[in-house]
Each structure stands twice: as structure tokens, then as C-alpha cells.
Amino acid sequence: MLGKKAFITGITGQDGALLAQFLLEKGYEVHGLRLYSASTDTQRLDIFSDNGNFHLHYGDLTDGGNLRRLIETIAPDEIYNLGAQSHVGVSFEVPEATAQINALGTLRLLEAIRDTDIRFYQASSSEMFGSAPAPQDESTPFAPCSPYATAKLYAYWLVRNYRDSYGLHASNGVLFNHESALRGEEFVTRKISLAVAAMALGQQESLSIGNLDARRDWGHARDYVEGMWRMLQQDTPDDFVLATGKAHSVRDFINAAFACAGTSLTWQGQGLDEKGIDRKTGRVLVQVDPQFFRPNEVHELLGDASKASAKLGWKPRISFGQLVEEMVSADIGALQGGQSYEQILLAAE
Ligand code: NAP
Ligand code: F7E
């Protein structure tokens, strides 16, 4: 029992739920920021509703007064800033809101704690590397390709600036893509796992997808939330890349997901005409739809996490194959018998 208090923004998201679970298991008192919405869904957090160490507070990263009051009241030892408009594609549609939340939201939190000794974790992103050639590590120059990445880069530099100017224990985790059965349904891995599960159960005909050639370094979110915590346990703050060191294309992910459901695909055609076809039946199961293309694409993200391995003792444990298998079987479970996020979190305990 450590008896520490943590405040997590973005607690209702994938990483927020997994980090809350990780910290509660370590004996932390966990406070989370939840957005008000007439339809807000806190289903990822249902499992903690009876836990006396778990508390939710209404708030918003665009409201500096609210953040300051909450931090004064909660008096946390550690803040994990995971709140964000986190969809890269959507950031082209709502660039100003993305900047308000991802960039200025971080500024508001840093201003609220600049005279304190609260430790601060910033959810920085491999998207900041953008068009920089792979592999990318802490010394790779940034080349952001979206409003999302540009806003995250502003926050990244603010964290470094507040660390240097005011001696804050503030660290950037530059995390490469990490997924789980709790991933939002608009991200490509979960979109694929849900579609494969629905097709396996005869509930969907086919999957429409964007750029099949994009390559990402996909790890498991459970490994990555541990890395966040490790950063804040260091004597000195610093910036760390977390990644698996292996990249796969969207096409690879689709092949692996269909294989989990016992279906082998063959690919025919090129570009917009490319199709994923069931080897056994000849049916078209995957087609390309340009509506899922972005105005600017990041072609390859592949991380080198040697620094995190050497200084934090961090290494990802869950393989790409295990990740895909877990996501597809969780979605089959959810569609078949209503397996809930609560059961997914319980299964991992
Ligand atoms: P996520 O599932 O999309 O969660 C984002 C969270 O931010 C949600 O809880 C959301 O609340 C909250 N949020 C949105 N607007 C907000 C606002 N105005 N004020 C306060 N909170 C707000 O994202 P994730 O995958 O868990 O990622 C966590 C963080 O890591 C994000 O900052 C993301 O940009 C960053 N990141 C993620 C990855 C990855 O691969 N997952 C990689 C690198 C960095 P609602 O649930 O109410 O919408
Ligand atoms: O796209 C391509 C898409 O939306 C991955 C966020 O957590 O990780 C995430 O950002 C790739 C891209 O994630 C579809 O064009 C093809 O190349 O799953 P995604 P992302 O953009 O990499 C980073 C590290 C973050 O920080 C972000 O917060 O897949 N793709 N077809 C598609 N993507 C989506 N969403 N949908 C498609 O149909």
C-alpha cells in the first residue's frame, strides 16, 4: 500500500481505465476527470463503482478554473494527463477544438501545478514524428502531419519548458500505438476486430477500410500504462519512447484478425480496387473506401524503446499475435453474450 493519490484526465478512455486499474491495484486513491455529456458513457469504469478509492469529478481540459479547483481539492501526488481529442483523422475536421484540448489543456494543467511538487505525466504521441523516417526514438526530429500531432507537439515542448523553467517533475511518454479490447471503435484495430467478430457471427457482410499500406508499431495498452507509472517513479523527470520495435501494415492486422476467426484471405487488385477475398468461398470480405483516407497520412511509425528499457526497466510483454487474438475474441464474446468491459478488465486481473 503506497497511499498515494493520482489524478487522471481522460479516465473514461482506453488508457484511463487500464491505468486506473493498475494504480488501484497498487493501493493508490484514484481521482478521474469526466466530461459532462448528456450521453456520457462511463462503461469502461463500471468495475470500479464500488471501490472506495475511486472517485470521478466533472471537468474539462478547456476549463482552467475547474482544473485548478480540482487539483487544489484533490491534492494529488501524481497527475496523468491522458485527456485528448485523440483521433488523428477527426483532428482535420475539428483542428481548433483539438488544439484547445490537447495543446492548451496541457498548458492549463501545468499552470495550475507550476508552484507545487506534483509529478506530471504527459500523453505525448509517436504521431509527433509524422513523416520522419523510421525507426524513431527520443533523438528523432519531429515532423507532425496533422492538427492532432501539431497540438501534441506544443504540449510536449511545454512540458519540457516547465520542467526546465520551474523544476517541475514533468515527463513526456512518447507512446507508439497501443491497443486492447477497450480501444475506441473508431480506431483501425478495433474497427477491424469488431468487423471480423460480426462477420464470424453472420452479422456483417464486409469491412470497408482506408489506407491498407500504413504501418504502425502496435503494442498492448496494458503494458504501456505500466510504463507511464514507471516514468513518474524516477528520481528525475525525462522523456521516453514506449514501443515494441515491430511494425505491421493495416493489411497485416486484417489478415491476422481474420485468421483468428479461421478465415484465410487473399488480396487482389491495387489501390482503390484492392480487395480482401475469402480463399475458401471467393467472397469479397474487405474493400477500400476513400472516405477513410486522411488529407495527409503518416506512412510508417516504428519505435525504438531502448532508453525506456535501460532506464525504466520497461519492456512490452504482450505480442502482436496475442493482442489481435484478445481483441477478436473479446468482440466475439461481446456480440455473442454481451461480454462487458467489466468482464474484460476482470479477466486480466
Ligand atoms: P481515448 O480512448 O480516445 O480517450 C481520450 C479521453 O480524453 C477520453 O476519456 C475523453 O473523454 C477525454 N477527453 C476528450 N475531450 C476532453 C476534454 N475536453 N477534457 C477532458 N477530457 C477529454 O484515448 P486513449 O487511447 O486512451 O489515449 C490516451 C491518451 O494518450 C490521449 O491523450 C492520446 O492522445 C494519447 N496517445 C494514445 C495512443 C494510443 O495508441 N492509444 C498513443 C499515443 C498517445 P470521453 O470519453 O468523454 O470522450
Ligand atoms: O489509424 C489507417 C490510418 O486511427 C492507424 C491514436 O491513438 O495512435 C492513434 O492514431 C492507421 C492510419 O490510429 C482506417 O490512416 C486505414 O494510418 O487507428 P488509427 P492513428 O492515427 O495511428 C497514435 C499514436 C495516437 O497518438 C492517436 O491518439 O490506420 N486506417 N483505414 C484507418 N484508420 C481508421 N481510424 N479507420 C480506418 O478505416
mmCIF file of C-alpha atoms and ligand atoms in Angstrom, residues 9-17 33-37 40-41 44 59-63 67 81-87 97 100-102 121-127 148 152 173-179 182-184 187 218 221 224 228, ligand 1:
data_model
loop_
_atom_site.group_PDB
_atom_site.id
_atom_site.type_symbol
_atom_site.label_atom_id
_atom_site.label_comp_id
_atom_site.label_asym_id
_atom_site.label_seq_id
_atom_site.Cartn_x
_atom_site.Cartn_y
_atom_site.Cartn_z
ATOM 1 C CA THR A 9 -7.607 13.206 -17.079
ATOM 2 C CA GLY A 10 -9.094 11.093 -19.874
ATOM 3 C CA ILE A 11 -10.043 8.387 -17.358
ATOM 4 C CA THR A 12 -13.078 7.313 -19.395
ATOM 5 C CA GLY A 13 -10.863 6.343 -22.354
ATOM 6 C CA GLN A 14 -8.935 3.139 -23.050
ATOM 7 C CA ASP A 15 -5.720 4.092 -21.246
ATOM 8 C CA GLY A 16 -7.589 5.843 -18.429
ATOM 9 C CA ALA A 17 -9.479 2.687 -17.454
ATOM 10 C CA LEU A 33 -11.854 13.813 -14.694
ATOM 11 C CA ARG A 34 -15.045 13.011 -16.564
ATOM 12 C CA LEU A 35 -16.583 15.256 -19.184
ATOM 13 C CA TYR A 36 -20.203 16.188 -18.790
ATOM 14 C CA SER A 37 -22.292 14.910 -21.670
ATOM 15 C CA THR A 40 -21.628 10.225 -21.406
ATOM 16 C CA ASP A 41 -20.720 6.626 -21.264
ATOM 17 C CA ARG A 44 -15.166 1.164 -19.012
ATOM 18 C CA GLY A 59 -14.438 18.771 -15.553
ATOM 19 C CA ASP A 60 -12.980 19.730 -18.900
ATOM 20 C CA LEU A 61 -9.472 20.413 -20.172
ATOM 21 C CA THR A 62 -10.819 23.592 -21.754
ATOM 22 C CA ASP A 63 -11.817 24.991 -18.324
ATOM 23 C CA LEU A 67 -8.877 22.160 -13.286
ATOM 24 C CA ASN A 81 -2.789 13.908 -18.480
ATOM 25 C CA LEU A 82 -4.436 11.396 -20.820
ATOM 26 C CA GLY A 83 -7.410 13.558 -21.831
ATOM 27 C CA ALA A 84 -7.427 14.444 -25.518
ATOM 28 C CA GLN A 85 -9.286 14.651 -28.777
ATOM 29 C CA SER A 86 -7.267 11.599 -29.718
ATOM 30 C CA HIS A 87 -8.466 10.751 -33.245
ATOM 31 C CA ALA A 97 -11.049 22.092 -30.638
ATOM 32 C CA GLN A 100 -7.853 23.763 -27.231
ATOM 33 C CA ILE A 101 -7.959 20.329 -25.584
ATOM 34 C CA ASN A 102 -4.612 18.737 -26.492
ATOM 35 C CA TYR A 121 2.835 12.665 -16.943
ATOM 36 C CA GLN A 122 2.005 13.935 -20.429
ATOM 37 C CA ALA A 123 0.487 11.579 -23.012
ATOM 38 C CA SER A 124 2.708 12.547 -25.923
ATOM 39 C CA SER A 125 2.470 10.600 -29.141
ATOM 40 C CA SER A 126 4.537 8.920 -31.851
ATOM 41 C CA GLU A 127 2.330 10.889 -34.269
ATOM 42 C CA TYR A 148 -3.574 16.317 -33.686
ATOM 43 C CA LYS A 152 0.557 17.254 -29.088
ATOM 44 C CA GLY A 173 5.751 9.488 -22.611
ATOM 45 C CA VAL A 174 6.102 9.393 -26.395
ATOM 46 C CA LEU A 175 3.918 6.365 -26.915
ATOM 47 C CA PHE A 176 3.515 4.424 -30.131
ATOM 48 C CA ASN A 177 0.106 2.937 -30.946
ATOM 49 C CA HIS A 178 -1.258 0.736 -28.188
ATOM 50 C CA GLU A 179 -4.498 -1.147 -28.348
ATOM 51 C CA LEU A 182 -11.120 -1.446 -24.632
ATOM 52 C CA ARG A 183 -9.940 0.548 -27.677
ATOM 53 C CA GLY A 184 -12.401 3.085 -29.115
ATOM 54 C CA PHE A 187 -9.552 3.347 -34.359
ATOM 55 C CA TRP A 218 1.125 -1.771 -32.332
ATOM 56 C CA ALA A 221 -2.157 -0.780 -23.791
ATOM 57 C CA TYR A 224 2.046 0.909 -21.806
ATOM 58 C CA MET A 228 3.587 5.694 -17.683
HETATM 59 P P1 NAP B 1 -9.206 7.782 -25.803
HETATM 60 O O1 NAP B 1 -9.706 6.394 -25.512
HETATM 61 O O2 NAP B 1 -9.685 8.495 -27.001
HETATM 62 O O3 NAP B 1 -9.520 8.664 -24.504
HETATM 63 C C1 NAP B 1 -9.436 10.072 -24.540
HETATM 64 C C2 NAP B 1 -10.013 10.601 -23.256
HETATM 65 O O4 NAP B 1 -9.972 12.040 -23.280
HETATM 66 C C3 NAP B 1 -11.489 10.225 -23.006
HETATM 67 O O5 NAP B 1 -11.641 9.940 -21.646
HETATM 68 C C4 NAP B 1 -12.227 11.506 -23.361
HETATM 69 O O6 NAP B 1 -13.471 11.651 -22.705
HETATM 70 C C5 NAP B 1 -11.223 12.526 -22.841
HETATM 71 N N1 NAP B 1 -11.462 13.883 -23.336
HETATM 72 C C6 NAP B 1 -11.822 14.283 -24.590
HETATM 73 N N2 NAP B 1 -12.008 15.632 -24.624
HETATM 74 C C7 NAP B 1 -11.753 16.093 -23.373
HETATM 75 C C8 NAP B 1 -11.813 17.373 -22.759
HETATM 76 N N3 NAP B 1 -12.176 18.470 -23.440
HETATM 77 N N4 NAP B 1 -11.495 17.477 -21.447
HETATM 78 C C9 NAP B 1 -11.166 16.367 -20.716
HETATM 79 N N5 NAP B 1 -11.118 15.131 -21.241
HETATM 80 C C10 NAP B 1 -11.403 14.989 -22.549
HETATM 81 O O7 NAP B 1 -7.604 7.790 -25.854
HETATM 82 P P2 NAP B 1 -6.533 6.694 -25.370
HETATM 83 O O8 NAP B 1 -6.257 5.773 -26.493
HETATM 84 O O9 NAP B 1 -6.952 6.173 -24.043
HETATM 85 O O10 NAP B 1 -5.238 7.617 -25.233
HETATM 86 C C11 NAP B 1 -4.945 8.299 -24.019
HETATM 87 C C12 NAP B 1 -4.029 9.475 -24.327
HETATM 88 O O11 NAP B 1 -2.819 9.014 -24.930
HETATM 89 C C13 NAP B 1 -4.593 10.504 -25.294
HETATM 90 O O12 NAP B 1 -4.092 11.771 -24.906
HETATM 91 C C14 NAP B 1 -3.986 10.119 -26.634
HETATM 92 O O13 NAP B 1 -3.921 11.256 -27.477
HETATM 93 C C15 NAP B 1 -2.631 9.642 -26.191
HETATM 94 N N6 NAP B 1 -1.985 8.623 -27.013
HETATM 95 C C16 NAP B 1 -2.653 7.480 -27.314
HETATM 96 C C17 NAP B 1 -2.018 6.477 -28.033
HETATM 97 C C18 NAP B 1 -2.711 5.181 -28.355
HETATM 98 O O14 NAP B 1 -2.227 4.463 -29.237
HETATM 99 N N7 NAP B 1 -3.784 4.823 -27.676
HETATM 100 C C19 NAP B 1 -0.677 6.647 -28.433
HETATM 101 C C20 NAP B 1 -0.023 7.839 -28.081
HETATM 102 C C21 NAP B 1 -0.680 8.812 -27.349
HETATM 103 P P3 NAP B 1 -14.825 10.980 -23.314
HETATM 104 O O15 NAP B 1 -14.674 9.502 -23.040
HETATM 105 O O16 NAP B 1 -15.918 11.600 -22.524
HETATM 106 O O17 NAP B 1 -14.838 11.304 -24.777
#
